[in-house]
mmCIF file of C-alpha atoms in Angstrom:
data_model
loop_
_atom_site.group_PDB
_atom_site.id
_atom_site.type_symbol
_atom_site.label_atom_id
_atom_site.label_comp_id
_atom_site.label_asym_id
_atom_site.label_seq_id
_atom_site.Cartn_x
_atom_site.Cartn_y
_atom_site.Cartn_z
ATOM 1 C CA MET A 1 -70.769 35.552 -17.742
ATOM 2 C CA THR A 2 -71.704 31.370 -17.273
ATOM 3 C CA GLU A 3 -73.242 31.254 -20.956
ATOM 4 C CA ALA A 4 -69.892 32.681 -22.238
ATOM 5 C CA LEU A 5 -67.612 30.235 -19.853
ATOM 6 C CA THR A 6 -70.050 27.467 -21.522
ATOM 7 C CA THR A 7 -68.938 28.570 -25.360
ATOM 8 C CA LEU A 8 -65.332 28.568 -24.051
ATOM 9 C CA THR A 9 -65.032 25.506 -22.800
ATOM 10 C CA ARG A 10 -67.445 23.250 -25.005
ATOM 11 C CA GLY A 11 -64.871 23.343 -27.457
ATOM 12 C CA VAL A 12 -61.964 22.068 -25.093
ATOM 13 C CA VAL A 13 -63.532 19.349 -23.589
ATOM 14 C CA ARG A 14 -67.129 18.075 -24.189
ATOM 15 C CA GLU A 15 -66.473 18.533 -27.995
ATOM 16 C CA ASN A 16 -62.838 18.580 -28.430
ATOM 17 C CA PRO A 17 -62.293 18.504 -32.017
ATOM 18 C CA VAL A 18 -59.561 15.831 -32.164
ATOM 19 C CA TRP A 19 -60.222 13.745 -29.535
ATOM 20 C CA VAL A 20 -64.211 13.470 -29.423
ATOM 21 C CA GLN A 21 -65.212 14.310 -33.056
ATOM 22 C CA MET A 22 -62.416 13.037 -34.672
ATOM 23 C CA LEU A 23 -61.953 16.002 -36.933
ATOM 24 C CA GLY A 24 -58.289 17.679 -38.072
ATOM 25 C CA LEU A 25 -56.945 14.355 -37.379
ATOM 26 C CA CYS A 26 -54.490 14.804 -40.550
ATOM 27 C CA PRO A 27 -52.454 17.504 -38.856
ATOM 28 C CA ALA A 28 -52.855 16.543 -35.408
ATOM 29 C CA MET A 29 -50.758 13.136 -36.296
ATOM 30 C CA ALA A 30 -48.219 14.639 -38.725
ATOM 31 C CA VAL A 31 -46.881 17.222 -36.716
ATOM 32 C CA THR A 32 -46.662 15.874 -33.325
ATOM 33 C CA THR A 33 -43.365 14.680 -33.560
ATOM 34 C CA SER A 34 -42.127 17.494 -31.205
ATOM 35 C CA VAL A 35 -43.795 20.182 -29.083
ATOM 36 C CA ALA A 36 -42.495 22.757 -31.017
ATOM 37 C CA ASN A 37 -43.601 21.508 -34.382
ATOM 38 C CA GLY A 38 -46.967 20.805 -32.538
ATOM 39 C CA LEU A 39 -47.211 24.024 -30.627
ATOM 40 C CA GLY A 40 -46.403 26.099 -33.780
ATOM 41 C CA LEU A 41 -49.336 24.274 -35.845
ATOM 42 C CA ALA A 42 -51.625 24.935 -32.813
ATOM 43 C CA ILE A 43 -50.591 28.701 -32.534
ATOM 44 C CA ALA A 44 -51.457 28.815 -36.661
ATOM 45 C CA THR A 45 -54.833 26.858 -36.583
ATOM 46 C CA LEU A 46 -55.990 28.983 -33.431
ATOM 47 C CA PHE A 47 -54.962 32.052 -35.519
ATOM 48 C CA VAL A 48 -56.948 30.777 -38.907
ATOM 49 C CA LEU A 49 -59.665 29.370 -36.578
ATOM 50 C CA VAL A 50 -60.673 32.755 -34.471
ATOM 51 C CA GLY A 51 -60.100 35.216 -37.733
ATOM 52 C CA SER A 52 -62.108 33.153 -39.909
ATOM 53 C CA ASN A 53 -64.766 32.786 -37.328
ATOM 54 C CA VAL A 54 -65.227 36.004 -36.258
ATOM 55 C CA VAL A 55 -65.252 37.402 -39.946
ATOM 56 C CA ALA A 56 -67.791 34.407 -40.781
ATOM 57 C CA SER A 57 -69.708 36.192 -37.997
ATOM 58 C CA ALA A 58 -69.680 39.431 -38.867
ATOM 59 C CA ILE A 59 -70.232 39.840 -42.311
ATOM 60 C CA PRO A 60 -73.706 38.484 -44.308
ATOM 61 C CA ILE A 61 -73.082 35.615 -46.542
ATOM 62 C CA PRO A 62 -75.646 34.647 -49.030
ATOM 63 C CA GLU A 63 -76.998 30.948 -48.426
ATOM 64 C CA ARG A 64 -76.337 29.893 -51.821
ATOM 65 C CA ALA A 65 -72.653 31.224 -51.949
ATOM 66 C CA ARG A 66 -71.646 30.240 -48.293
ATOM 67 C CA LEU A 67 -69.375 27.279 -49.220
ATOM 68 C CA PRO A 68 -67.021 29.233 -51.396
ATOM 69 C CA ALA A 69 -67.507 32.528 -49.654
ATOM 70 C CA LEU A 70 -66.005 30.469 -46.381
ATOM 71 C CA VAL A 71 -63.228 28.801 -48.139
ATOM 72 C CA PHE A 72 -62.322 32.192 -49.407
ATOM 73 C CA ILE A 73 -62.081 33.670 -45.811
ATOM 74 C CA ILE A 74 -60.130 31.000 -44.623
ATOM 75 C CA ALA A 75 -57.980 30.487 -47.333
ATOM 76 C CA SER A 76 -56.824 34.271 -46.874
ATOM 77 C CA PHE A 77 -56.364 33.718 -43.201
ATOM 78 C CA THR A 78 -54.110 30.784 -43.936
ATOM 79 C CA THR A 79 -52.278 33.021 -46.377
ATOM 80 C CA THR A 80 -51.819 35.121 -43.721
ATOM 81 C CA ILE A 81 -50.362 33.102 -41.276
ATOM 82 C CA VAL A 82 -48.245 31.259 -43.352
ATOM 83 C CA LEU A 83 -46.621 35.019 -44.292
ATOM 84 C CA ILE A 84 -46.257 36.183 -40.996
ATOM 85 C CA LEU A 85 -44.041 32.541 -40.151
ATOM 86 C CA GLU A 86 -41.930 32.925 -43.312
ATOM 87 C CA ALA A 87 -41.100 36.194 -42.114
ATOM 88 C CA PHE A 88 -40.488 35.425 -38.067
ATOM 89 C CA ALA A 89 -40.270 31.445 -37.590
ATOM 90 C CA PHE A 90 -38.797 30.169 -40.768
ATOM 91 C CA THR A 91 -37.213 27.319 -39.742
ATOM 92 C CA LEU A 92 -40.081 26.026 -37.740
ATOM 93 C CA TYR A 93 -42.085 26.868 -40.840
ATOM 94 C CA GLU A 94 -39.883 24.746 -43.238
ATOM 95 C CA ARG A 95 -40.821 21.459 -40.893
ATOM 96 C CA ILE A 96 -44.463 22.160 -41.086
ATOM 97 C CA ALA A 97 -44.857 24.080 -43.861
ATOM 98 C CA LEU A 98 -46.950 21.826 -46.006
ATOM 99 C CA TYR A 99 -49.358 21.200 -42.727
ATOM 100 C CA VAL A 100 -49.788 25.148 -42.382
ATOM 101 C CA GLN A 101 -50.762 25.729 -45.862
ATOM 102 C CA ILE A 102 -53.086 22.344 -44.869
ATOM 103 C CA ILE A 103 -54.900 24.449 -42.654
ATOM 104 C CA VAL A 104 -57.013 25.421 -45.160
ATOM 105 C CA THR A 105 -58.668 22.131 -45.535
ATOM 106 C CA ASN A 106 -59.170 21.411 -41.766
ATOM 107 C CA CYS A 107 -62.240 20.294 -41.500
ATOM 108 C CA VAL A 108 -62.777 21.653 -37.751
ATOM 109 C CA ILE A 109 -62.792 25.388 -39.209
ATOM 110 C CA LEU A 110 -65.232 25.123 -41.909
ATOM 111 C CA ALA A 111 -67.558 23.068 -39.715
ATOM 112 C CA ARG A 112 -67.506 25.788 -36.779
ATOM 113 C CA ALA A 113 -67.497 28.506 -39.660
ATOM 114 C CA ASP A 114 -70.206 26.867 -40.993
ATOM 115 C CA GLY A 115 -72.263 25.293 -38.333
ATOM 116 C CA TYR A 116 -71.643 28.121 -35.420
ATOM 117 C CA ALA A 117 -70.233 31.519 -36.419
ATOM 118 C CA ARG A 118 -72.433 32.220 -39.642
ATOM 119 C CA ASN A 119 -75.484 32.362 -37.434
ATOM 120 C CA ASN A 120 -74.065 33.824 -34.226
ATOM 121 C CA PRO A 121 -72.911 37.373 -33.301
ATOM 122 C CA PRO A 122 -69.522 38.007 -33.375
ATOM 123 C CA HIS A 123 -68.474 38.074 -29.593
ATOM 124 C CA ARG A 124 -69.874 34.557 -29.476
ATOM 125 C CA ALA A 125 -67.815 33.168 -32.435
ATOM 126 C CA LEU A 126 -64.880 34.402 -31.036
ATOM 127 C CA LEU A 127 -65.297 32.709 -28.020
ATOM 128 C CA ASP A 128 -66.108 29.930 -29.474
ATOM 129 C CA ALA A 129 -63.332 29.857 -32.056
ATOM 130 C CA LEU A 130 -60.881 30.131 -28.971
ATOM 131 C CA GLY A 131 -62.269 27.134 -27.231
ATOM 132 C CA VAL A 132 -62.116 25.230 -30.411
ATOM 133 C CA GLY A 133 -58.837 26.301 -31.048
ATOM 134 C CA LEU A 134 -57.435 25.738 -27.707
ATOM 135 C CA GLY A 135 -58.998 22.062 -27.813
ATOM 136 C CA PHE A 136 -57.632 21.525 -30.482
ATOM 137 C CA ALA A 137 -53.934 22.922 -29.316
ATOM 138 C CA ILE A 138 -54.382 21.005 -25.691
ATOM 139 C CA ALA A 139 -54.812 17.328 -27.956
ATOM 140 C CA LEU A 140 -52.106 18.254 -29.890
ATOM 141 C CA LEU A 141 -49.519 19.240 -27.392
ATOM 142 C CA ALA A 142 -50.639 16.455 -25.339
ATOM 143 C CA LEU A 143 -49.865 14.319 -28.487
ATOM 144 C CA SER A 144 -46.590 15.688 -29.268
ATOM 145 C CA ALA A 145 -45.557 15.427 -25.457
ATOM 146 C CA LEU A 146 -46.149 12.100 -25.548
ATOM 147 C CA ARG A 147 -44.526 11.181 -28.428
ATOM 148 C CA GLU A 148 -41.560 13.690 -28.020
ATOM 149 C CA VAL A 149 -40.808 12.134 -24.575
ATOM 150 C CA LEU A 150 -41.084 8.220 -25.991
ATOM 151 C CA GLY A 151 -39.476 9.217 -29.588
ATOM 152 C CA SER A 152 -36.419 11.139 -28.396
ATOM 153 C CA GLY A 153 -36.459 10.952 -24.768
ATOM 154 C CA THR A 154 -36.480 15.038 -24.249
ATOM 155 C CA LEU A 155 -39.313 17.559 -24.046
ATOM 156 C CA PHE A 156 -39.433 21.306 -25.480
ATOM 157 C CA ALA A 157 -36.297 20.722 -27.847
ATOM 158 C CA GLY A 158 -36.101 23.620 -30.541
ATOM 159 C CA MET A 159 -38.595 25.394 -28.625
ATOM 160 C CA GLU A 160 -35.895 28.556 -29.744
ATOM 161 C CA HIS A 161 -37.759 28.343 -33.513
ATOM 162 C CA LEU A 162 -40.753 29.529 -32.077
ATOM 163 C CA PHE A 163 -39.828 31.731 -29.218
ATOM 164 C CA GLY A 164 -36.426 33.180 -30.351
ATOM 165 C CA GLU A 165 -32.944 33.186 -27.912
ATOM 166 C CA MET A 166 -34.851 33.116 -24.573
ATOM 167 C CA ALA A 167 -36.097 29.609 -25.168
ATOM 168 C CA GLN A 168 -32.454 28.060 -25.914
ATOM 169 C CA ASP A 169 -32.242 26.239 -23.133
ATOM 170 C CA TRP A 170 -35.917 25.014 -22.195
ATOM 171 C CA GLU A 171 -34.783 21.996 -23.594
ATOM 172 C CA VAL A 172 -35.384 18.811 -20.655
ATOM 173 C CA ARG A 173 -33.781 15.499 -21.035
ATOM 174 C CA VAL A 174 -37.069 13.130 -19.249
ATOM 175 C CA LEU A 175 -35.543 9.522 -20.253
ATOM 176 C CA PRO A 176 -31.591 8.770 -19.943
ATOM 177 C CA GLU A 177 -29.454 8.949 -23.100
ATOM 178 C CA GLY A 178 -30.009 6.207 -25.763
ATOM 179 C CA ALA A 179 -33.504 4.972 -23.898
ATOM 180 C CA ARG A 180 -35.631 6.045 -26.283
ATOM 181 C CA PHE A 181 -38.613 4.432 -28.603
ATOM 182 C CA PRO A 182 -37.984 5.586 -32.043
ATOM 183 C CA LEU A 183 -41.670 3.658 -33.121
ATOM 184 C CA ALA A 184 -43.068 6.576 -31.613
ATOM 185 C CA LEU A 185 -41.862 9.490 -33.611
ATOM 186 C CA LEU A 186 -42.737 7.326 -37.233
ATOM 187 C CA PRO A 187 -45.978 7.280 -38.897
ATOM 188 C CA PRO A 188 -47.036 4.047 -37.139
ATOM 189 C CA GLY A 189 -46.169 5.284 -33.783
ATOM 190 C CA ALA A 190 -48.490 8.692 -34.315
ATOM 191 C CA PHE A 191 -51.563 5.804 -35.027
ATOM 192 C CA LEU A 192 -50.818 3.275 -32.362
ATOM 193 C CA ILE A 193 -50.483 6.190 -29.895
ATOM 194 C CA ALA A 194 -53.471 8.260 -31.046
ATOM 195 C CA GLY A 195 -55.554 4.868 -30.976
ATOM 196 C CA LEU A 196 -54.529 4.268 -27.280
ATOM 197 C CA ALA A 197 -55.070 7.974 -26.171
ATOM 198 C CA VAL A 198 -58.375 7.801 -27.674
ATOM 199 C CA ALA A 199 -59.057 4.570 -25.759
ATOM 200 C CA ALA A 200 -57.899 5.793 -22.533
ATOM 201 C CA LEU A 201 -59.807 8.964 -22.572
ATOM 202 C CA THR A 202 -63.166 7.218 -24.330
ATOM 203 C CA PRO A 203 -65.303 7.641 -20.552
ATOM 204 C CA ILE A 204 -65.078 10.982 -20.683
ATOM 205 C CA LYS A 205 -66.614 11.266 -23.980
ATOM 206 C CA ARG A 206 -69.463 9.447 -22.929
ATOM 207 C CA VAL A 207 -70.215 11.995 -20.080
ATOM 208 C CA MET B 1 -38.994 6.475 -67.870
ATOM 209 C CA ALA B 2 -37.592 4.663 -64.928
ATOM 210 C CA ASP B 3 -37.561 8.112 -63.290
ATOM 211 C CA LEU B 4 -41.326 8.592 -63.996
ATOM 212 C CA PHE B 5 -41.861 5.043 -62.674
ATOM 213 C CA SER B 6 -39.804 5.238 -59.057
ATOM 214 C CA LEU B 7 -41.949 8.665 -59.036
ATOM 215 C CA TRP B 8 -45.281 6.907 -59.558
ATOM 216 C CA VAL B 9 -44.335 3.911 -57.181
ATOM 217 C CA GLY B 10 -42.836 6.224 -54.544
ATOM 218 C CA ALA B 11 -46.610 8.231 -54.469
ATOM 219 C CA LEU B 12 -48.236 4.956 -54.494
ATOM 220 C CA LEU B 13 -46.388 2.879 -51.776
ATOM 221 C CA ILE B 14 -43.552 3.983 -50.570
ATOM 222 C CA ASN B 15 -44.839 7.718 -49.439
ATOM 223 C CA ASN B 16 -48.205 6.688 -49.108
ATOM 224 C CA PHE B 17 -50.037 9.770 -48.670
ATOM 225 C CA VAL B 18 -52.384 8.625 -45.481
ATOM 226 C CA LEU B 19 -50.227 6.246 -44.076
ATOM 227 C CA VAL B 20 -46.991 8.255 -44.036
ATOM 228 C CA TRP B 21 -48.125 11.673 -45.120
ATOM 229 C CA PHE B 22 -51.351 11.332 -43.125
ATOM 230 C CA LEU B 23 -53.369 13.208 -45.779
ATOM 231 C CA GLY B 24 -56.985 12.802 -46.634
ATOM 232 C CA LEU B 25 -57.030 10.775 -42.985
ATOM 233 C CA CYS B 26 -60.725 12.026 -42.666
ATOM 234 C CA PRO B 27 -61.992 10.420 -45.498
ATOM 235 C CA PHE B 28 -59.873 7.684 -44.672
ATOM 236 C CA MET B 29 -61.826 7.186 -41.136
ATOM 237 C CA GLY B 30 -65.078 8.384 -42.354
ATOM 238 C CA ALA B 31 -65.551 6.472 -45.769
ATOM 239 C CA SER B 32 -64.319 3.114 -44.985
ATOM 240 C CA THR B 33 -67.189 1.602 -43.015
ATOM 241 C CA ARG B 34 -68.515 -0.136 -46.020
ATOM 242 C CA LEU B 35 -66.751 -1.407 -49.069
ATOM 243 C CA ASP B 36 -69.232 0.124 -51.662
ATOM 244 C CA ASN B 37 -68.612 3.599 -49.779
ATOM 245 C CA ALA B 38 -65.080 3.475 -50.306
ATOM 246 C CA LEU B 39 -65.077 2.345 -53.581
ATOM 247 C CA ALA B 40 -67.123 5.238 -54.303
ATOM 248 C CA MET B 41 -65.243 7.613 -52.388
ATOM 249 C CA GLY B 42 -62.018 6.284 -53.784
ATOM 250 C CA ALA B 43 -63.241 6.906 -57.278
ATOM 251 C CA ALA B 44 -64.395 10.315 -56.843
ATOM 252 C CA THR B 45 -61.000 11.628 -55.072
ATOM 253 C CA CYS B 46 -58.845 9.732 -57.643
ATOM 254 C CA PHE B 47 -60.648 12.034 -60.382
ATOM 255 C CA VAL B 48 -60.425 15.511 -58.657
ATOM 256 C CA LEU B 49 -57.141 14.845 -57.448
ATOM 257 C CA VAL B 50 -55.650 14.162 -61.011
ATOM 258 C CA LEU B 51 -57.557 16.708 -62.275
ATOM 259 C CA SER B 52 -57.194 19.217 -59.886
ATOM 260 C CA ALA B 53 -52.985 18.444 -59.767
ATOM 261 C CA ALA B 54 -53.182 19.241 -63.642
ATOM 262 C CA SER B 55 -54.960 22.364 -63.242
ATOM 263 C CA SER B 56 -53.196 23.494 -60.208
ATOM 264 C CA TYR B 57 -50.018 23.321 -62.057
ATOM 265 C CA LEU B 58 -51.203 25.059 -65.125
ATOM 266 C CA VAL B 59 -52.892 28.084 -62.987
ATOM 267 C CA TYR B 60 -49.774 28.706 -60.694
ATOM 268 C CA HIS B 61 -47.294 28.259 -63.694
ATOM 269 C CA TYR B 62 -49.200 30.400 -66.566
ATOM 270 C CA LEU B 63 -51.394 32.677 -63.977
ATOM 271 C CA LEU B 64 -49.938 33.169 -60.723
ATOM 272 C CA VAL B 65 -46.026 33.182 -62.052
ATOM 273 C CA PRO B 66 -46.463 36.029 -64.570
ATOM 274 C CA PHE B 67 -48.393 38.365 -62.510
ATOM 275 C CA GLY B 68 -46.209 37.674 -59.300
ATOM 276 C CA LEU B 69 -48.634 36.303 -57.279
ATOM 277 C CA THR B 70 -47.378 33.057 -55.867
ATOM 278 C CA SER B 71 -48.533 34.115 -52.349
ATOM 279 C CA PHE B 72 -51.686 33.703 -53.233
ATOM 280 C CA ARG B 73 -51.196 30.005 -54.206
ATOM 281 C CA ILE B 74 -53.326 28.470 -51.135
ATOM 282 C CA ILE B 75 -56.436 30.791 -52.276
ATOM 283 C CA ALA B 76 -55.758 29.703 -55.776
ATOM 284 C CA PHE B 77 -55.541 26.081 -55.262
ATOM 285 C CA ILE B 78 -58.487 25.785 -53.104
ATOM 286 C CA LEU B 79 -60.577 27.605 -55.804
ATOM 287 C CA VAL B 80 -59.406 25.545 -58.544
ATOM 288 C CA VAL B 81 -60.221 22.753 -56.035
ATOM 289 C CA ALA B 82 -63.627 23.824 -55.270
ATOM 290 C CA PHE B 83 -64.098 24.450 -58.922
ATOM 291 C CA LEU B 84 -63.379 21.714 -60.258
ATOM 292 C CA VAL B 85 -65.825 19.676 -57.671
ATOM 293 C CA GLN B 86 -68.373 21.813 -58.686
ATOM 294 C CA LEU B 87 -68.143 20.874 -62.644
ATOM 295 C CA THR B 88 -67.355 17.499 -61.804
ATOM 296 C CA GLU B 89 -70.463 16.957 -59.839
ATOM 297 C CA LEU B 90 -72.241 18.991 -62.767
ATOM 298 C CA TYR B 91 -71.283 16.985 -65.730
ATOM 299 C CA VAL B 92 -71.687 13.633 -64.095
ATOM 300 C CA ARG B 93 -74.934 14.879 -62.651
ATOM 301 C CA HIS B 94 -76.225 15.389 -66.554
ATOM 302 C CA ALA B 95 -73.947 12.871 -68.697
ATOM 303 C CA HIS B 96 -73.821 10.023 -66.002
ATOM 304 C CA PRO B 97 -77.081 9.832 -63.685
ATOM 305 C CA LEU B 98 -76.475 6.385 -62.610
ATOM 306 C CA ILE B 99 -72.709 7.155 -61.566
ATOM 307 C CA HIS B 100 -73.962 10.203 -60.294
ATOM 308 C CA GLN B 101 -76.430 8.266 -57.632
ATOM 309 C CA THR B 102 -73.827 6.379 -56.114
ATOM 310 C CA LEU B 103 -70.758 8.786 -56.381
ATOM 311 C CA GLY B 104 -73.473 12.272 -56.022
ATOM 312 C CA ALA B 105 -72.827 12.181 -52.051
ATOM 313 C CA TYR B 106 -68.844 12.228 -51.896
ATOM 314 C CA LEU B 107 -68.017 14.579 -54.630
ATOM 315 C CA PRO B 108 -68.979 17.927 -52.573
ATOM 316 C CA LEU B 109 -66.837 16.152 -49.737
ATOM 317 C CA VAL B 110 -63.259 15.948 -51.655
ATOM 318 C CA THR B 111 -62.791 19.283 -51.674
ATOM 319 C CA SER B 112 -62.086 19.107 -47.449
ATOM 320 C CA ASN B 113 -59.924 16.566 -48.394
ATOM 321 C CA CYS B 114 -56.106 17.635 -47.563
ATOM 322 C CA ALA B 115 -54.636 14.911 -49.761
ATOM 323 C CA VAL B 116 -56.151 16.952 -53.126
ATOM 324 C CA LEU B 117 -54.399 20.067 -51.936
ATOM 325 C CA GLY B 118 -51.097 18.619 -50.451
ATOM 326 C CA VAL B 119 -50.383 16.817 -54.166
ATOM 327 C CA ALA B 120 -50.609 20.186 -56.065
ATOM 328 C CA LEU B 121 -48.603 21.835 -53.051
ATOM 329 C CA ILE B 122 -45.986 19.084 -52.839
ATOM 330 C CA ALA B 123 -45.502 18.824 -56.626
ATOM 331 C CA LEU B 124 -45.039 22.647 -56.353
ATOM 332 C CA ARG B 125 -42.589 22.415 -53.803
ATOM 333 C CA GLU B 126 -40.424 19.276 -55.349
ATOM 334 C CA GLN B 127 -40.755 21.827 -58.689
ATOM 335 C CA LEU B 128 -42.335 18.869 -60.749
ATOM 336 C CA GLY B 129 -42.844 19.277 -64.515
ATOM 337 C CA PHE B 130 -46.332 18.915 -65.794
ATOM 338 C CA ILE B 131 -45.783 15.626 -66.707
ATOM 339 C CA GLU B 132 -44.147 14.738 -63.480
ATOM 340 C CA THR B 133 -47.319 16.149 -61.888
ATOM 341 C CA LEU B 134 -49.624 14.154 -63.603
ATOM 342 C CA ILE B 135 -47.654 10.756 -62.608
ATOM 343 C CA TYR B 136 -47.165 11.920 -59.328
ATOM 344 C CA ALA B 137 -51.235 12.925 -58.656
ATOM 345 C CA PHE B 138 -52.032 9.345 -60.476
ATOM 346 C CA GLY B 139 -49.933 7.507 -57.872
ATOM 347 C CA ALA B 140 -51.089 9.025 -55.064
ATOM 348 C CA ALA B 141 -54.549 9.068 -55.971
ATOM 349 C CA LEU B 142 -54.237 5.510 -56.837
ATOM 350 C CA GLY B 143 -52.297 5.103 -53.037
ATOM 351 C CA PHE B 144 -55.513 6.630 -51.639
ATOM 352 C CA TRP B 145 -57.872 4.537 -53.280
ATOM 353 C CA LEU B 146 -55.853 1.138 -52.277
ATOM 354 C CA VAL B 147 -55.603 2.084 -48.653
ATOM 355 C CA LEU B 148 -58.745 3.220 -48.434
ATOM 356 C CA LEU B 149 -60.397 -0.116 -49.867
ATOM 357 C CA LEU B 150 -57.897 -2.403 -47.864
ATOM 358 C CA PHE B 151 -59.243 -0.195 -44.295
ATOM 359 C CA ALA B 152 -62.522 -0.878 -45.267
ATOM 360 C CA ALA B 153 -62.367 -4.721 -45.751
ATOM 361 C CA ILE B 154 -60.471 -4.603 -42.679
ATOM 362 C CA ARG B 155 -63.118 -2.790 -40.949
ATOM 363 C CA ARG B 156 -65.458 -5.278 -41.948
ATOM 364 C CA GLN B 157 -63.602 -8.234 -40.083
ATOM 365 C CA LEU B 158 -63.252 -6.116 -37.327
ATOM 366 C CA GLU B 159 -66.989 -5.672 -36.813
ATOM 367 C CA GLY B 160 -67.078 -9.396 -36.056
ATOM 368 C CA ALA B 161 -64.367 -9.488 -33.986
ATOM 369 C CA ASP B 162 -64.317 -9.587 -30.032
ATOM 370 C CA VAL B 163 -62.550 -6.149 -29.616
ATOM 371 C CA PRO B 164 -62.447 -4.710 -25.488
ATOM 372 C CA ALA B 165 -65.611 -2.321 -25.126
ATOM 373 C CA ARG B 166 -62.936 0.332 -24.685
ATOM 374 C CA PHE B 167 -61.490 0.097 -27.639
ATOM 375 C CA ALA B 168 -64.716 -0.582 -29.867
ATOM 376 C CA GLY B 169 -64.835 2.438 -32.878
ATOM 377 C CA VAL B 170 -62.503 4.757 -33.527
ATOM 378 C CA PRO B 171 -59.142 3.220 -31.400
ATOM 379 C CA ILE B 172 -58.910 -0.155 -32.605
ATOM 380 C CA ALA B 173 -59.848 1.691 -36.085
ATOM 381 C CA LEU B 174 -56.901 3.723 -35.056
ATOM 382 C CA ILE B 175 -54.443 0.648 -33.961
ATOM 383 C CA THR B 176 -55.382 -1.158 -36.934
ATOM 384 C CA ALA B 177 -54.203 2.148 -39.398
ATOM 385 C CA GLY B 178 -51.198 1.838 -37.277
ATOM 386 C CA PHE B 179 -50.372 -1.375 -38.281
ATOM 387 C CA MET B 180 -51.163 -1.141 -41.770
ATOM 388 C CA SER B 181 -48.496 1.882 -41.616
ATOM 389 C CA LEU B 182 -45.999 -0.246 -40.292
ATOM 390 C CA ALA B 183 -46.391 -2.763 -42.995
ATOM 391 C CA PHE B 184 -46.166 -0.018 -45.593
ATOM 392 C CA MET B 185 -43.078 1.057 -43.970
ATOM 393 C CA GLY B 186 -41.369 -2.070 -45.480
ATOM 394 C CA PHE B 187 -41.670 -0.584 -49.012
ATOM 395 C CA SER B 188 -39.306 2.162 -47.942
ATOM 396 C CA GLY B 189 -36.328 -0.021 -49.164
ATOM 397 C CA MET B 190 -37.548 -0.273 -52.922
ATOM 398 C CA GLY B 191 -35.677 2.719 -53.786
ATOM 399 C CA GLN B 192 -35.145 6.897 -53.393
#
């Protein structure tokens, strides 16, 4: 039980893909202009990560053909989530379309599938993928919350594109109208805020 | 002609793949610690990127569209990229062993460079023609190479700088990239 818990939490804190391993930075910076976008991509990535890791651990993969095989598995799950999002969350999908399709080249997924899932039983691969996926999601949510509050002064705007009607009034205004810092939403702001966040989290990394 | 030129400049500077689209950040951070690494990585990426954008265009329009398989574009494109990387590696290893010594280690990494797939997907979304796709890919590839070299040169200066302990390494690199991105935003007045 404790072992399972360690497998799960390892990806969230000690080996957090974004903050500690600096993997999957591209989508983490690109879509985090609002919590809705960040959450959408985090869910999509979690889906692909869990799906491809379980499959990679369940079926035997010959050593020589492992990279093409893993890439093929990951691409299949990416295609699946693209089709699901196109069908059920089209407005959101349109905003982050490029980065959802780019999940296939997310180094986090290939690294976990090749480095862990392939040599471990499916239930361990599932826990590991869930942990890493949650770690990725938490990093994405933290960065997007920070950028949305600073850049637009709101939190949870546009969540209805992800959760439907019931999320209509989830939008919270954090800063007063007009008090906003648009740089946070622009590309330079993403780099600067990510740099400050990594600097702030440095002690955690050294534990 | 003027359209093609503005497409090229757009991909190279105005919508720079690394600093504006955030594509190819992993090699941007990973391969920029030394100038000669950056040069080799940039060359390998440039070559594969242009080749794969052209091949993806042909595969999409002459294979996927006729058979109604456009939903499988991601699988098709990533296999094209992986195949081209393998092919390039084989060719370079046998025809130019000297180049292989410098580029060999970087070629396999190009497969997981999201800029390569990104260019193919953006060209598709913008419905570019074959020549336009080539020009666009060429601009994007040069843009990647340019900022990679600039960044590697800046990081070399940073090595000697007295950075606060907490910011040493990745944080200061990210902040440097932020200022480069800010500088590149100046190009956005140039058109489009």
